[in-house]
PDB file of C-alpha atoms in Angstrom:
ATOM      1  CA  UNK A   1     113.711 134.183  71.100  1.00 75.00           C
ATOM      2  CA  UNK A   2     114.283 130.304  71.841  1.00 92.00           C
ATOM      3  CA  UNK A   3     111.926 128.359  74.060  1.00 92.00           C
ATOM      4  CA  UNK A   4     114.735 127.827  76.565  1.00 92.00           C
ATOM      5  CA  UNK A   5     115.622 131.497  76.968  1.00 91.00           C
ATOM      6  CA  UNK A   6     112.138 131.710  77.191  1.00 91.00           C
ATOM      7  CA  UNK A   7     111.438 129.432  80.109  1.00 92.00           C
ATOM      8  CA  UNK A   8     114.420 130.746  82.000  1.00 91.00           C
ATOM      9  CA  UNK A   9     113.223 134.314  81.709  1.00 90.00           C
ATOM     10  CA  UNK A  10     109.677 132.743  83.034  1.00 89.00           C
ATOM     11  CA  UNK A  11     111.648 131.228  85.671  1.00 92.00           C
ATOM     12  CA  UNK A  12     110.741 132.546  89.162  1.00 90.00           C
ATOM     13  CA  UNK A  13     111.221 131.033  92.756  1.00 92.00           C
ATOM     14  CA  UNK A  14     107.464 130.235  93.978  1.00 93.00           C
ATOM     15  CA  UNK A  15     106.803 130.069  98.161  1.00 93.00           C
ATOM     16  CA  UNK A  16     103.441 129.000  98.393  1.00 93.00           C
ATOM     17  CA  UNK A  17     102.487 125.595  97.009  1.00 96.00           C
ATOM     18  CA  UNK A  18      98.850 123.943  96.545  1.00 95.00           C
ATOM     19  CA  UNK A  19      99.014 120.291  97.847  1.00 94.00           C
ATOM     20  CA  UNK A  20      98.525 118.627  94.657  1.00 96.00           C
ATOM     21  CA  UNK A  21     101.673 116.277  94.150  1.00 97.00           C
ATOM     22  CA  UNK A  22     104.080 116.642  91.288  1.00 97.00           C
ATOM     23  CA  UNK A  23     103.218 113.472  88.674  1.00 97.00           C
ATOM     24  CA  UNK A  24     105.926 110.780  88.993  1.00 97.00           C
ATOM     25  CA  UNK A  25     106.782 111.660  84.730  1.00 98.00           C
ATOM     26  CA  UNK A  26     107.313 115.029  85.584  1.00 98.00           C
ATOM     27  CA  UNK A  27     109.802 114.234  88.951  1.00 98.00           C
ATOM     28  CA  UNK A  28     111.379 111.237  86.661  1.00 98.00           C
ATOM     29  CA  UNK A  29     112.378 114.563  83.820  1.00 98.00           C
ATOM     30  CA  UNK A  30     113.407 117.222  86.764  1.00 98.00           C
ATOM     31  CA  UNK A  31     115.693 114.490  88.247  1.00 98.00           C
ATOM     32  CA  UNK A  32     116.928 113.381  84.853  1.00 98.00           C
ATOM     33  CA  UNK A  33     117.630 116.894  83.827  1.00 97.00           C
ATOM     34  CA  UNK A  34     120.013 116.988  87.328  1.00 97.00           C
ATOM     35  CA  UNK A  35     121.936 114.318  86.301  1.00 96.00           C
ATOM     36  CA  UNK A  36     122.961 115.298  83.077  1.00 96.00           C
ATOM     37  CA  UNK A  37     123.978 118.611  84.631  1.00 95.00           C
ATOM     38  CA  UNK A  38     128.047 119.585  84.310  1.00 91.00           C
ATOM     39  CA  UNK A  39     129.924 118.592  86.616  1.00 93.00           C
ATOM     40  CA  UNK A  40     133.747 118.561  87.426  1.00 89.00           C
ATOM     41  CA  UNK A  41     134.093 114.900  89.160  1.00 84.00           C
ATOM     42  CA  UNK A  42     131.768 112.155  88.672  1.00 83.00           C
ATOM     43  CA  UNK A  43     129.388 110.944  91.015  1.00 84.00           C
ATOM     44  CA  UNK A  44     129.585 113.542  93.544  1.00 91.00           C
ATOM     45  CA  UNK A  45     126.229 114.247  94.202  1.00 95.00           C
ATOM     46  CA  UNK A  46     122.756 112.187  95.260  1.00 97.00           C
ATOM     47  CA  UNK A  47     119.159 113.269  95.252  1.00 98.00           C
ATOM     48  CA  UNK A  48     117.030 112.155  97.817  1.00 98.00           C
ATOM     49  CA  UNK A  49     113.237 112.488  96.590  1.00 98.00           C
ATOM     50  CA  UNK A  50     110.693 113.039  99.564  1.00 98.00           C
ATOM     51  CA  UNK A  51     107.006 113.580  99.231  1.00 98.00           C
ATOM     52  CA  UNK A  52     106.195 112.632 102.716  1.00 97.00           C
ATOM     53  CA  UNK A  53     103.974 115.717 104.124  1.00 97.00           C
ATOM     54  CA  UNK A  54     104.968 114.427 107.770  1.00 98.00           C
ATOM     55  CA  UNK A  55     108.882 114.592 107.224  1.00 98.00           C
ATOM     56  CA  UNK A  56     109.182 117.715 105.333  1.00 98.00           C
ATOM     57  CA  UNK A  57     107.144 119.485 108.027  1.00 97.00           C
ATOM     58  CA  UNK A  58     110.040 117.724 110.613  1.00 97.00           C
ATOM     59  CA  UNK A  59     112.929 119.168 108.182  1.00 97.00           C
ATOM     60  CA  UNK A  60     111.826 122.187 108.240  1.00 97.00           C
ATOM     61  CA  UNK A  61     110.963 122.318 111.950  1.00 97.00           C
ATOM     62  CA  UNK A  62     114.603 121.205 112.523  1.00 96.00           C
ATOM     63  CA  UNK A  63     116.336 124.114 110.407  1.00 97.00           C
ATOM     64  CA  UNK A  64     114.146 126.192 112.079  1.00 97.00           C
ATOM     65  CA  UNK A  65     114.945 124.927 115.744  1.00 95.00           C
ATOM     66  CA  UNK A  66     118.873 124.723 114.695  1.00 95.00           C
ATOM     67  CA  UNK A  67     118.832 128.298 113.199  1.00 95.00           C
ATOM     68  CA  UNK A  68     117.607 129.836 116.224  1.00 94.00           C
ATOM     69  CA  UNK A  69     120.578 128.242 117.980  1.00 92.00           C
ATOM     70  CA  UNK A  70     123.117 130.090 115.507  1.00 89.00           C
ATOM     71  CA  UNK A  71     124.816 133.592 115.582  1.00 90.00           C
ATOM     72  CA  UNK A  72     122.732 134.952 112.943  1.00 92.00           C
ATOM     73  CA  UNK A  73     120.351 137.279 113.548  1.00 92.00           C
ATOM     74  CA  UNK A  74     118.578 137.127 110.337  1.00 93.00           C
ATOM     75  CA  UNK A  75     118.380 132.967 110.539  1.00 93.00           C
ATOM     76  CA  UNK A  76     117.456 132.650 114.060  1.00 92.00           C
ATOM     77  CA  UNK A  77     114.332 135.402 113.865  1.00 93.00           C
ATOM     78  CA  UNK A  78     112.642 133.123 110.917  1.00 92.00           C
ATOM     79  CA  UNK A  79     113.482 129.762 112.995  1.00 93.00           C
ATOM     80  CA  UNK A  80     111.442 131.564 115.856  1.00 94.00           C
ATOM     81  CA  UNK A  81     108.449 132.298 113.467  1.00 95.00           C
ATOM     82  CA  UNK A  82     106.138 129.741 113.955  1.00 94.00           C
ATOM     83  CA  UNK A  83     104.040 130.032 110.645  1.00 95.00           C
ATOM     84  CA  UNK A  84     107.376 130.112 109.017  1.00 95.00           C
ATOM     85  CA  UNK A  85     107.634 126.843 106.793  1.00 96.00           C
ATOM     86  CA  UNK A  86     111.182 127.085 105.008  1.00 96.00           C
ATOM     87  CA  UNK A  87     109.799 124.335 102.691  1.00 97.00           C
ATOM     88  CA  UNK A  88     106.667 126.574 101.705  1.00 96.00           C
ATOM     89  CA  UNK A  89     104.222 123.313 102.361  1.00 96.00           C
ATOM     90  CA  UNK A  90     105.751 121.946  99.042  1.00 97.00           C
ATOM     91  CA  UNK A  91     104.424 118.603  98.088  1.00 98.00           C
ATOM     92  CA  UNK A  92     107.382 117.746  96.769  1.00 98.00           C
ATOM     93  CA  UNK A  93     111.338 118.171  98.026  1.00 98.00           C
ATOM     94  CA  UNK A  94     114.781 116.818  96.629  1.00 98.00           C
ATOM     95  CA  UNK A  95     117.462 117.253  99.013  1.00 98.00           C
ATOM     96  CA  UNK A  96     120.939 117.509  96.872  1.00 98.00           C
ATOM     97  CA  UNK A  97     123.955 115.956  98.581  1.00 97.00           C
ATOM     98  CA  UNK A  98     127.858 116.687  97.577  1.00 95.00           C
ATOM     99  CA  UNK A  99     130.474 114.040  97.795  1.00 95.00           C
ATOM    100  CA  UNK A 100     132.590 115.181 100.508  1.00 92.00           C
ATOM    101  CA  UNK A 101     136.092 114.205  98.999  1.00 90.00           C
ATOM    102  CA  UNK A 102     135.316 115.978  95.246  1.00 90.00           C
ATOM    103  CA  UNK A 103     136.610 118.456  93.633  1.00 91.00           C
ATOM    104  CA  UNK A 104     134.200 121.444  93.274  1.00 91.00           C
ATOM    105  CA  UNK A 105     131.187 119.850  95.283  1.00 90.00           C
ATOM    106  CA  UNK A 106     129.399 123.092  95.849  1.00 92.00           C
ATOM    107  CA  UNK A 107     129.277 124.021  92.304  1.00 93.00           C
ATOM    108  CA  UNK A 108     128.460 120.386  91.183  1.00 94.00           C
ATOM    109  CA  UNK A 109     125.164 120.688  92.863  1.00 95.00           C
ATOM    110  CA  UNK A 110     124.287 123.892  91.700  1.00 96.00           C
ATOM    111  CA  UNK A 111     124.396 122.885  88.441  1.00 96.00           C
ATOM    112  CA  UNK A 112     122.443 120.077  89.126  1.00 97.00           C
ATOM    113  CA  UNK A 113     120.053 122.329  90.736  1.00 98.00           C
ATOM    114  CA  UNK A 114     119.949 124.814  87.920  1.00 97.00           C
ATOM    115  CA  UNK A 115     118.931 122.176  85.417  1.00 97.00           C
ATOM    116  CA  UNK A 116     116.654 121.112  87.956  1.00 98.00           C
ATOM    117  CA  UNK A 117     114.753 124.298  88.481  1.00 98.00           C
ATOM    118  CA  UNK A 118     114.465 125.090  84.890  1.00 97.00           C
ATOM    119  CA  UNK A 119     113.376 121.616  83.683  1.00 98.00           C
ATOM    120  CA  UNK A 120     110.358 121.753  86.002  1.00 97.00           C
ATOM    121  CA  UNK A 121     109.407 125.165  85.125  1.00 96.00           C
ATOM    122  CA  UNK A 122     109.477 123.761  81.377  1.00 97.00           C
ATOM    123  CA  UNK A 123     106.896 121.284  82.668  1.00 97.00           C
ATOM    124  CA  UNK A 124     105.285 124.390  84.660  1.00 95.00           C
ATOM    125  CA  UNK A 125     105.559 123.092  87.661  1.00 97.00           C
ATOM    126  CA  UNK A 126     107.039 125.870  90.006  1.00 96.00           C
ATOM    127  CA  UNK A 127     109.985 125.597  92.042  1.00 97.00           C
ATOM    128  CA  UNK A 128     112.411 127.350  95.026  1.00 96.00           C
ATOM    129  CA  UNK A 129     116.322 126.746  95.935  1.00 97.00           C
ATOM    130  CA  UNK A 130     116.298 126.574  99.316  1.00 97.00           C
ATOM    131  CA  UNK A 131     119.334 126.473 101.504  1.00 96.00           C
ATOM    132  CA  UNK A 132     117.976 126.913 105.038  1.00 96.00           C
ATOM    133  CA  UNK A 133     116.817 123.061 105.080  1.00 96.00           C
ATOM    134  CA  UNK A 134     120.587 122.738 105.264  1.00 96.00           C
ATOM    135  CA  UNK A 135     120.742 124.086 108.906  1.00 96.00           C
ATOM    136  CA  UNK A 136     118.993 120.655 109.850  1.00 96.00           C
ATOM    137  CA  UNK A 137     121.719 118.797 109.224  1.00 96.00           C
ATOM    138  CA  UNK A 138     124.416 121.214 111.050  1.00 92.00           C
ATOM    139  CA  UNK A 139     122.539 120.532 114.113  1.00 91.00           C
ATOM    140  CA  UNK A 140     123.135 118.196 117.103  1.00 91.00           C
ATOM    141  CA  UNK A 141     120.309 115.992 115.692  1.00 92.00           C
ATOM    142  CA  UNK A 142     122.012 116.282 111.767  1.00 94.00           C
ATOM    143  CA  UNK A 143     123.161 112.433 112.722  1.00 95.00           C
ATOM    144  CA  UNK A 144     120.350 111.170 112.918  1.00 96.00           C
ATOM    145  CA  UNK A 145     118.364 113.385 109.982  1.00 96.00           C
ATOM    146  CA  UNK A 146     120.706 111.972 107.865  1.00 96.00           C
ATOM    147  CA  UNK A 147     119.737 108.334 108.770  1.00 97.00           C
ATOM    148  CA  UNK A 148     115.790 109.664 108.117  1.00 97.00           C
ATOM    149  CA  UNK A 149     116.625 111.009 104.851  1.00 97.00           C
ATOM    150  CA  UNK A 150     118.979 108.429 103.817  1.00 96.00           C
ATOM    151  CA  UNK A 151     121.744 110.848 103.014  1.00 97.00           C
ATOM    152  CA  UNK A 152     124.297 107.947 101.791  1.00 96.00           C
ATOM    153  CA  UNK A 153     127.711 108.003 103.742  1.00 95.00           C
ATOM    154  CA  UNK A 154     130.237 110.344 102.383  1.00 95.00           C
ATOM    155  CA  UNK A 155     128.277 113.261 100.918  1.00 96.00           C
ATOM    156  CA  UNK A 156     126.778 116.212 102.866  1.00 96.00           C
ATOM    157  CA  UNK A 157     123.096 117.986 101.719  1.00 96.00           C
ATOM    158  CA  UNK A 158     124.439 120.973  99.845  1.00 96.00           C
ATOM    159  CA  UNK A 159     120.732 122.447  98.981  1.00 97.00           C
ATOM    160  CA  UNK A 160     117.372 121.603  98.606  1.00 98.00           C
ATOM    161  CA  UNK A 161     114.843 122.296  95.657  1.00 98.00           C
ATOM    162  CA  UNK A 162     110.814 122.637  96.725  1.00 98.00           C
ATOM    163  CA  UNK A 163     108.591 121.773  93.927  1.00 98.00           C
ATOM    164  CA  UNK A 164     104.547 121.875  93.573  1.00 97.00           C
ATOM    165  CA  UNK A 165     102.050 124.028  91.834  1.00 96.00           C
ATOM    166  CA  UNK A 166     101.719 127.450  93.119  1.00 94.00           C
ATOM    167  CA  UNK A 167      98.926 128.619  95.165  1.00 90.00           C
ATOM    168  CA  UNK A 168      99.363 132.609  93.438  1.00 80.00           C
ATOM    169  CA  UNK A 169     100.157 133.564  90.111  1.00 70.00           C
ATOM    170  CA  UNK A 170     104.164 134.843  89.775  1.00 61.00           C
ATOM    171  CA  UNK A 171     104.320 138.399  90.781  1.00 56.00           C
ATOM    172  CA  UNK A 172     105.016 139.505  87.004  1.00 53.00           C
ATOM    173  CA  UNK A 173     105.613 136.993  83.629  1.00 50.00           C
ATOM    174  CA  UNK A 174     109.460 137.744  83.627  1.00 56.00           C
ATOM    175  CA  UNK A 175     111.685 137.766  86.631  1.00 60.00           C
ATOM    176  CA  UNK A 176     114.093 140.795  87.108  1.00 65.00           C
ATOM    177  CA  UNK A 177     117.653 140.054  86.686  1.00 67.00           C
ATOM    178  CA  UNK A 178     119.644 141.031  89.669  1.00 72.00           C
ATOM    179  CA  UNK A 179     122.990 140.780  88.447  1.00 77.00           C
ATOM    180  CA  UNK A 180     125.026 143.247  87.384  1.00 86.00           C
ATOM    181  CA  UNK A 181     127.643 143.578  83.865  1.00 85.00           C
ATOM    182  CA  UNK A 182     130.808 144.485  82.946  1.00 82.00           C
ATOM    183  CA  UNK A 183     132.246 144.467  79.644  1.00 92.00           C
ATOM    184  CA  UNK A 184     136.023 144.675  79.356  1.00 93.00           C
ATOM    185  CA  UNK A 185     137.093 144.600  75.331  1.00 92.00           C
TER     186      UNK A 185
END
């Protein structure tokens, strides 16, 4: 089989993260591998890059806070868990933002994100898509998160990626799929 099916098969979300940071080279390749990601409109998404311990502890302290003000059951028991860390104490985190006014803005970023996730697993570095950072910016303090985070004017964080080296080995080498086939001939 071909290295890439092989490192996507290999591919598995990690949520527990040793401090050590990810090397610049390695962050410079994931983020490069985002960008050249398909897309159906130019320019409609940003990355913002944060490796400050201090504000990715806030982030996810203000999903958590703004998901136990929503409807959903699920959300708001894990934002009242207080050894819940929706970031996994990741050293690093790339917040993905979609243009507002683009076409398919949702599915821009997840390719992005994709490419993203499977580049740094080629560099084994581990990695997690995580959308309950999101919930931050929903909130009555979203305004001013996005001045923090420098979410430029006009796009919206879609998703966020953690990244860092895992505490624990992957549960098994190969992921399980968990989608299902059909074949119409």
């Amino acid at each position: 089989m071909n290295e890439t099916l092989n490192v996507i098969k290999r591919r598995c979300s990690v949520r527990s993260f040793l401090e050590k940071q990810v090397p610049d080279e390695a962050l410079q390749a994931i983020l490069e591998a985002g960008s050249c990601a398909p897309y159906a409109q130019e320019y409609t998404r940003h990355f913002t890059v944060v490796q400050n311990k201090a504000l990715i502890d806030r982030l996810s302290e203000e999903a958590k806070a703004a998901a136990v003000l929503m409807d959903v059951p699920h959300l708001a028991a894990l934002g009242q868990k207080k050894e819940y860390h929706c970031l996994y104490q990741a050293p690093t985190v790339i917040l993905i933002s979609a243009k507002e006014k683009s076409v398919a803005p949702e599915s821009d970023c997840a390719a992005a994100i994709e490419n993203m996730l499977i580049a740094a697993q080629s560099l084994e570095i581990e990695s997690c898509w995580i959308y309950f950072t999101i919930l931050a910016f929903l909130s009555p303090t979203g305004a001013a998160l996005r001045e923090v985070f420098k979410i430029p004017d006009g796009y919206n964080p879609s998703a966020s990626v953690a990244l860092g080296y895992a505490k624990e080995a992957a549960k098994s080498s190969l992921c399980e799929s968990s989608s299902g086939v059909t074949y119409i001939y």
